[in-house]
Structures are given as C-alpha cells and as structure tokens.
Amino acid sequence: MRMNIYYSLLLMILLSVASIGCSDNNVPSDKITLDIQGTLDLLHNESVVVKIMTGNGSYQVDSQDKDIAEAEVVGTNEIKISAVSTNEQDQYTTIYVIDEKKQTAEIRVCVAKLKELQLDIPDDCEIYTDVEEDIQVVTGNGG
C-alpha cells in the first residue's frame, strides 16, 4: 500500500513537470508580407499607403534616413510612407517594418528628383479654341 502511494506521488510529479515543459511559446511566427514588391518610387511630397498582408500585429516602422523618407503606422495593418527629400539627385533609403514577434520586412524607397517639364510641340502647331492638337510630353514628373 505504501508503495502504491509512493508511485502515485512520483507519477503526479512527473506529469506536472512534463506539462510545465509543454507551453505554447513555440508557436511559429507569421512572416511579414506587404502588398508591394521591389522598390517604391516616390516624388518629393508624395505619400503612399502600404498594406501589411500577413504578420503578427503591433507593428513598428523605422526609416534608415528620415531626410529622404518617413514612415508611420496608420490603422492596424497599414504604413504611410512620405517622401521628404528635395535633393537634385535620386535618393534611396530603406523602411524597416517590425512586428511583436520581432519578424522584419524591408521596403526600399527611391525619392526621385523633380524633372523639368519638356514638351515636343510640332512646328506647325497653332492653338485656337475648339481645335485639337497632339503635344507629346518628353519629360516630367507624371500625374
């Protein structure tokens, strides 16, 4: 009888130690995926919202160079990236996205220099009301 009690206590101790060792801390983390791939091209003062498709929540963002582009979390799964560089050359930086389980993603950002508007106007072009002429844009900033 005494041996049965001893074995029962030993079994309860072993089961409690085994159950403590099995915790849910080893749940795999979701990799962060975004709705863009490649380099994000922006012009000065332009902003874009990037959606986080998968991840683990509680996102933080950081810009490698805040003089080129800034980032902030808006909503629960969106990041607003704003171009701030006014440099005469194209500028590049990286935005880092980090979630609560320390998974990371990177967004490469290029802030393009502003280009002067150049048009290709035919020599025989005359502008009158109610008359249409085709004029080609050679360079510019889009929009």
C-alpha atoms as an extended CHARMM CRD file, in Angstrom:
* protein
*
       143  EXT
         1         1  MET       CA              0.0000000000        0.0000000000        0.0000000000  PROA      1               0.0000000000
         2         2  ARG       CA              2.7620000000        2.3890000000        0.8760000000  PROA      2               0.0000000000
         3         3  MET       CA              4.4990000000        1.6360000000       -2.4390000000  PROA      3               0.0000000000
         4         4  ASN       CA              1.3260000000        2.4660000000       -4.3860000000  PROA      4               0.0000000000
         5         5  ILE       CA              1.1040000000        5.8650000000       -2.7030000000  PROA      5               0.0000000000
         6         6  TYR       CA              4.8090000000        6.4630000000       -3.4040000000  PROA      6               0.0000000000
         7         7  TYR       CA              4.4170000000        5.5320000000       -7.0960000000  PROA      7               0.0000000000
         8         8  SER       CA              1.2710000000        7.6690000000       -7.3920000000  PROA      8               0.0000000000
         9         9  LEU       CA              3.0700000000       10.7160000000       -5.9670000000  PROA      9               0.0000000000
        10        10  LEU       CA              6.0440000000       10.1120000000       -8.2640000000  PROA      10              0.0000000000
        11        11  LEU       CA              3.7240000000        9.8260000000      -11.2690000000  PROA      11              0.0000000000
        12        12  MET       CA              1.9130000000       13.0820000000      -10.3530000000  PROA      12              0.0000000000
        13        13  ILE       CA              5.2430000000       14.9310000000      -10.0180000000  PROA      13              0.0000000000
        14        14  LEU       CA              6.4560000000       13.6330000000      -13.3870000000  PROA      14              0.0000000000
        15        15  LEU       CA              3.1970000000       14.5980000000      -15.1100000000  PROA      15              0.0000000000
        16        16  SER       CA              3.2330000000       18.1070000000      -13.6320000000  PROA      16              0.0000000000
        17        17  VAL       CA              6.8610000000       18.6410000000      -14.7490000000  PROA      17              0.0000000000
        18        18  ALA       CA              6.0240000000       17.3430000000      -18.2310000000  PROA      18              0.0000000000
        19        19  SER       CA              3.0010000000       19.6260000000      -18.5340000000  PROA      19              0.0000000000
        20        20  ILE       CA              5.0270000000       22.6810000000      -17.4680000000  PROA      20              0.0000000000
        21        21  GLY       CA              7.5800000000       21.9120000000      -20.1800000000  PROA      21              0.0000000000
        22        22  CYS       CA              4.8880000000       21.9330000000      -22.8670000000  PROA      22              0.0000000000
        23        23  SER       CA              3.9930000000       25.5790000000      -23.3790000000  PROA      23              0.0000000000
        24        24  ASP       CA              2.5200000000       27.4950000000      -26.2940000000  PROA      24              0.0000000000
        25        25  ASN       CA              5.5840000000       29.7740000000      -26.5790000000  PROA      25              0.0000000000
        26        26  ASN       CA              6.8410000000       27.7440000000      -29.5230000000  PROA      26              0.0000000000
        27        27  VAL       CA              4.0040000000       28.7630000000      -31.8500000000  PROA      27              0.0000000000
        28        28  PRO       CA              5.5850000000       29.6650000000      -35.1970000000  PROA      28              0.0000000000
        29        29  SER       CA              5.5330000000       33.3400000000      -36.1920000000  PROA      29              0.0000000000
        30        30  ASP       CA              3.9580000000       34.5580000000      -39.4130000000  PROA      30              0.0000000000
        31        31  LYS       CA              6.3950000000       36.2010000000      -41.8080000000  PROA      31              0.0000000000
        32        32  ILE       CA              5.5540000000       39.8400000000      -42.6360000000  PROA      32              0.0000000000
        33        33  THR       CA              4.3550000000       40.2400000000      -46.2110000000  PROA      33              0.0000000000
        34        34  LEU       CA              3.4130000000       43.5400000000      -47.8570000000  PROA      34              0.0000000000
        35        35  ASP       CA              1.2650000000       44.4430000000      -50.8520000000  PROA      35              0.0000000000
        36        36  ILE       CA              4.3010000000       45.8140000000      -52.7230000000  PROA      36              0.0000000000
        37        37  GLN       CA              7.4540000000       44.1970000000      -54.0410000000  PROA      37              0.0000000000
        38        38  GLY       CA             10.6210000000       45.7830000000      -55.3290000000  PROA      38              0.0000000000
        39        39  THR       CA             11.4480000000       49.4760000000      -54.9860000000  PROA      39              0.0000000000
        40        40  LEU       CA              8.7670000000       52.0090000000      -54.1260000000  PROA      40              0.0000000000
        41        41  ASP       CA              9.2550000000       55.1060000000      -56.3440000000  PROA      41              0.0000000000
        42        42  LEU       CA              8.0240000000       58.4350000000      -54.9580000000  PROA      42              0.0000000000
        43        43  LEU       CA              8.3400000000       62.1070000000      -55.8710000000  PROA      43              0.0000000000
        44        44  HSD       CA              9.0060000000       64.8790000000      -53.3280000000  PROA      44              0.0000000000
        45        45  ASN       CA              5.9820000000       65.4470000000      -51.0300000000  PROA      45              0.0000000000
        46        46  GLU       CA              4.2780000000       62.3150000000      -52.3650000000  PROA      46              0.0000000000
        47        47  SER       CA              2.8510000000       59.7630000000      -49.9140000000  PROA      47              0.0000000000
        48        48  VAL       CA              1.6190000000       56.2290000000      -50.3460000000  PROA      48              0.0000000000
        49        49  VAL       CA             -0.0610000000       53.7060000000      -48.0410000000  PROA      49              0.0000000000
        50        50  VAL       CA              1.3980000000       50.1820000000      -47.9940000000  PROA      50              0.0000000000
        51        51  LYS       CA             -0.7870000000       47.3590000000      -46.6680000000  PROA      51              0.0000000000
        52        52  ILE       CA              0.5600000000       44.6210000000      -44.4060000000  PROA      52              0.0000000000
        53        53  MET       CA             -0.8980000000       41.3620000000      -45.7290000000  PROA      53              0.0000000000
        54        54  THR       CA              0.4370000000       38.9470000000      -43.0750000000  PROA      54              0.0000000000
        55        55  GLY       CA              2.3220000000       39.3440000000      -39.8130000000  PROA      55              0.0000000000
        56        56  ASN       CA              1.9370000000       39.1640000000      -36.0430000000  PROA      56              0.0000000000
        57        57  GLY       CA              0.4740000000       42.5890000000      -35.1820000000  PROA      57              0.0000000000
        58        58  SER       CA              1.7360000000       45.5250000000      -33.0870000000  PROA      58              0.0000000000
        59        59  TYR       CA              3.8350000000       46.9190000000      -35.9410000000  PROA      59              0.0000000000
        60        60  GLN       CA              6.6120000000       49.4690000000      -35.6470000000  PROA      60              0.0000000000
        61        61  VAL       CA              8.3720000000       51.2230000000      -38.5140000000  PROA      61              0.0000000000
        62        62  ASP       CA             11.6990000000       52.9910000000      -38.8350000000  PROA      62              0.0000000000
        63        63  SER       CA             13.3570000000       54.8230000000      -41.7090000000  PROA      63              0.0000000000
        64        64  GLN       CA             17.0490000000       54.3350000000      -42.3680000000  PROA      64              0.0000000000
        65        65  ASP       CA             17.2620000000       58.0090000000      -43.4110000000  PROA      65              0.0000000000
        66        66  LYS       CA             14.4480000000       60.2850000000      -42.2710000000  PROA      66              0.0000000000
        67        67  ASP       CA             15.7840000000       63.1000000000      -44.5020000000  PROA      67              0.0000000000
        68        68  ILE       CA             14.7500000000       61.0300000000      -47.5390000000  PROA      68              0.0000000000
        69        69  ALA       CA             11.5050000000       59.3070000000      -46.4840000000  PROA      69              0.0000000000
        70        70  GLU       CA              9.4600000000       58.9920000000      -43.3100000000  PROA      70              0.0000000000
        71        71  ALA       CA              7.0980000000       56.1960000000      -42.2730000000  PROA      71              0.0000000000
        72        72  GLU       CA              4.3060000000       55.8120000000      -39.7500000000  PROA      72              0.0000000000
        73        73  VAL       CA              1.8200000000       53.0840000000      -38.8670000000  PROA      73              0.0000000000
        74        74  VAL       CA             -1.7510000000       54.1220000000      -39.6880000000  PROA      74              0.0000000000
        75        75  GLY       CA             -4.5480000000       51.7860000000      -38.7290000000  PROA      75              0.0000000000
        76        76  THR       CA             -3.7380000000       48.2500000000      -37.6920000000  PROA      76              0.0000000000
        77        77  ASN       CA             -2.2270000000       46.9270000000      -40.9250000000  PROA      77              0.0000000000
        78        78  GLU       CA             -1.1540000000       49.9720000000      -42.9400000000  PROA      78              0.0000000000
        79        79  ILE       CA              2.0280000000       52.0170000000      -43.2340000000  PROA      79              0.0000000000
        80        80  LYS       CA              2.1000000000       55.5440000000      -44.6490000000  PROA      80              0.0000000000
        81        81  ILE       CA              5.3950000000       56.3720000000      -46.3780000000  PROA      81              0.0000000000
        82        82  SER       CA              6.1170000000       60.0140000000      -47.2400000000  PROA      82              0.0000000000
        83        83  ALA       CA              8.9170000000       61.3590000000      -49.4310000000  PROA      83              0.0000000000
        84        84  VAL       CA             10.6790000000       64.3790000000      -47.9240000000  PROA      84              0.0000000000
        85        85  SER       CA             13.9490000000       64.6560000000      -49.8860000000  PROA      85              0.0000000000
        86        86  THR       CA             14.4530000000       67.7320000000      -52.0940000000  PROA      86              0.0000000000
        87        87  ASN       CA             17.8680000000       66.6670000000      -53.3840000000  PROA      87              0.0000000000
        88        88  GLU       CA             18.8100000000       67.2540000000      -57.0200000000  PROA      88              0.0000000000
        89        89  GLN       CA             19.5910000000       63.5260000000      -57.4440000000  PROA      89              0.0000000000
        90        90  ASP       CA             17.5550000000       60.3750000000      -56.8390000000  PROA      90              0.0000000000
        91        91  GLN       CA             17.7760000000       59.3700000000      -53.1690000000  PROA      91              0.0000000000
        92        92  TYR       CA             17.3590000000       55.8670000000      -51.7290000000  PROA      92              0.0000000000
        93        93  THR       CA             16.5230000000       54.6470000000      -48.2390000000  PROA      93              0.0000000000
        94        94  THR       CA             15.0160000000       51.6070000000      -46.5350000000  PROA      94              0.0000000000
        95        95  ILE       CA             11.9300000000       51.4470000000      -44.3100000000  PROA      95              0.0000000000
        96        96  TYR       CA             12.0380000000       48.6610000000      -41.7150000000  PROA      96              0.0000000000
        97        97  VAL       CA              8.8050000000       47.0310000000      -40.5010000000  PROA      97              0.0000000000
        98        98  ILE       CA              8.9550000000       45.0490000000      -37.2270000000  PROA      98              0.0000000000
        99        99  ASP       CA              6.1070000000       43.1410000000      -35.5600000000  PROA      99              0.0000000000
       100       100  GLU       CA              5.5270000000       41.9780000000      -31.9790000000  PROA      100             0.0000000000
       101       101  LYS       CA              7.3740000000       38.6850000000      -32.5730000000  PROA      101             0.0000000000
       102       102  LYS       CA             10.4250000000       40.5260000000      -33.9860000000  PROA      102             0.0000000000
       103       103  GLN       CA              9.7530000000       39.4520000000      -37.5840000000  PROA      103             0.0000000000
       104       104  THR       CA             11.0090000000       42.0920000000      -40.0290000000  PROA      104             0.0000000000
       105       105  ALA       CA             10.3530000000       43.2660000000      -43.5570000000  PROA      105             0.0000000000
       106       106  GLU       CA             12.0890000000       45.9490000000      -45.6110000000  PROA      106             0.0000000000
       107       107  ILE       CA             10.6810000000       48.4630000000      -48.0840000000  PROA      107             0.0000000000
       108       108  ARG       CA             13.2280000000       50.0020000000      -50.4560000000  PROA      108             0.0000000000
       109       109  VAL       CA             12.2220000000       53.6020000000      -51.2940000000  PROA      109             0.0000000000
       110       110  CYS       CA             13.5200000000       55.8370000000      -54.0920000000  PROA      110             0.0000000000
       111       111  VAL       CA             12.6630000000       59.5360000000      -53.9380000000  PROA      111             0.0000000000
       112       112  ALA       CA             13.1620000000       60.7620000000      -57.4870000000  PROA      112             0.0000000000
       113       113  LYS       CA             14.4470000000       64.2030000000      -58.2950000000  PROA      113             0.0000000000
       114       114  LEU       CA             11.9550000000       66.6200000000      -59.7760000000  PROA      114             0.0000000000
       115       115  LYS       CA             12.2280000000       66.8280000000      -63.5460000000  PROA      115             0.0000000000
       116       116  GLU       CA             11.5780000000       69.9010000000      -65.6430000000  PROA      116             0.0000000000
       117       117  LEU       CA              8.5500000000       69.6620000000      -67.9070000000  PROA      117             0.0000000000
       118       118  GLN       CA              9.5690000000       69.4100000000      -71.5680000000  PROA      118             0.0000000000
       119       119  LEU       CA              7.0920000000       69.2350000000      -74.4260000000  PROA      119             0.0000000000
       120       120  ASP       CA              7.5110000000       68.2150000000      -78.0550000000  PROA      120             0.0000000000
       121       121  ILE       CA              5.4220000000       70.7740000000      -79.9100000000  PROA      121             0.0000000000
       122       122  PRO       CA              5.1800000000       70.4530000000      -83.7150000000  PROA      122             0.0000000000
       123       123  ASP       CA              6.4800000000       73.4510000000      -85.6910000000  PROA      123             0.0000000000
       124       124  ASP       CA              3.1510000000       73.9700000000      -87.4290000000  PROA      124             0.0000000000
       125       125  CYS       CA              1.1520000000       73.9170000000      -84.1780000000  PROA      125             0.0000000000
       126       126  GLU       CA             -1.2760000000       76.7790000000      -83.7270000000  PROA      126             0.0000000000
       127       127  ILE       CA             -3.6340000000       76.8650000000      -80.7890000000  PROA      127             0.0000000000
       128       128  TYR       CA             -7.2060000000       78.0080000000      -81.3210000000  PROA      128             0.0000000000
       129       129  THR       CA            -10.3690000000       77.4010000000      -79.3870000000  PROA      129             0.0000000000
       130       130  ASP       CA            -12.2410000000       74.2500000000      -80.4110000000  PROA      130             0.0000000000
       131       131  VAL       CA             -9.1620000000       72.9290000000      -82.2810000000  PROA      131             0.0000000000
       132       132  GLU       CA             -7.2770000000       69.8790000000      -81.0210000000  PROA      132             0.0000000000
       133       133  GLU       CA             -3.5330000000       69.3240000000      -81.4400000000  PROA      133             0.0000000000
       134       134  ASP       CA             -1.3920000000       66.4610000000      -80.1530000000  PROA      134             0.0000000000
       135       135  ILE       CA              1.5080000000       67.5680000000      -77.9690000000  PROA      135             0.0000000000
       136       136  GLN       CA              3.9060000000       64.9890000000      -76.5430000000  PROA      136             0.0000000000
       137       137  VAL       CA              5.3280000000       65.2180000000      -73.0410000000  PROA      137             0.0000000000
       138       138  VAL       CA              9.0630000000       64.4220000000      -73.2600000000  PROA      138             0.0000000000
       139       139  THR       CA              9.9560000000       64.6400000000      -69.5650000000  PROA      139             0.0000000000
       140       140  GLY       CA              8.0820000000       65.4860000000      -66.4020000000  PROA      140             0.0000000000
       141       141  ASN       CA              7.0150000000       64.1360000000      -63.0360000000  PROA      141             0.0000000000
       142       142  GLY       CA              3.8530000000       62.3050000000      -64.0310000000  PROA      142             0.0000000000
       143       143  GLY       CA              0.4150000000       62.9650000000      -62.6840000000  PROA      143             0.0000000000
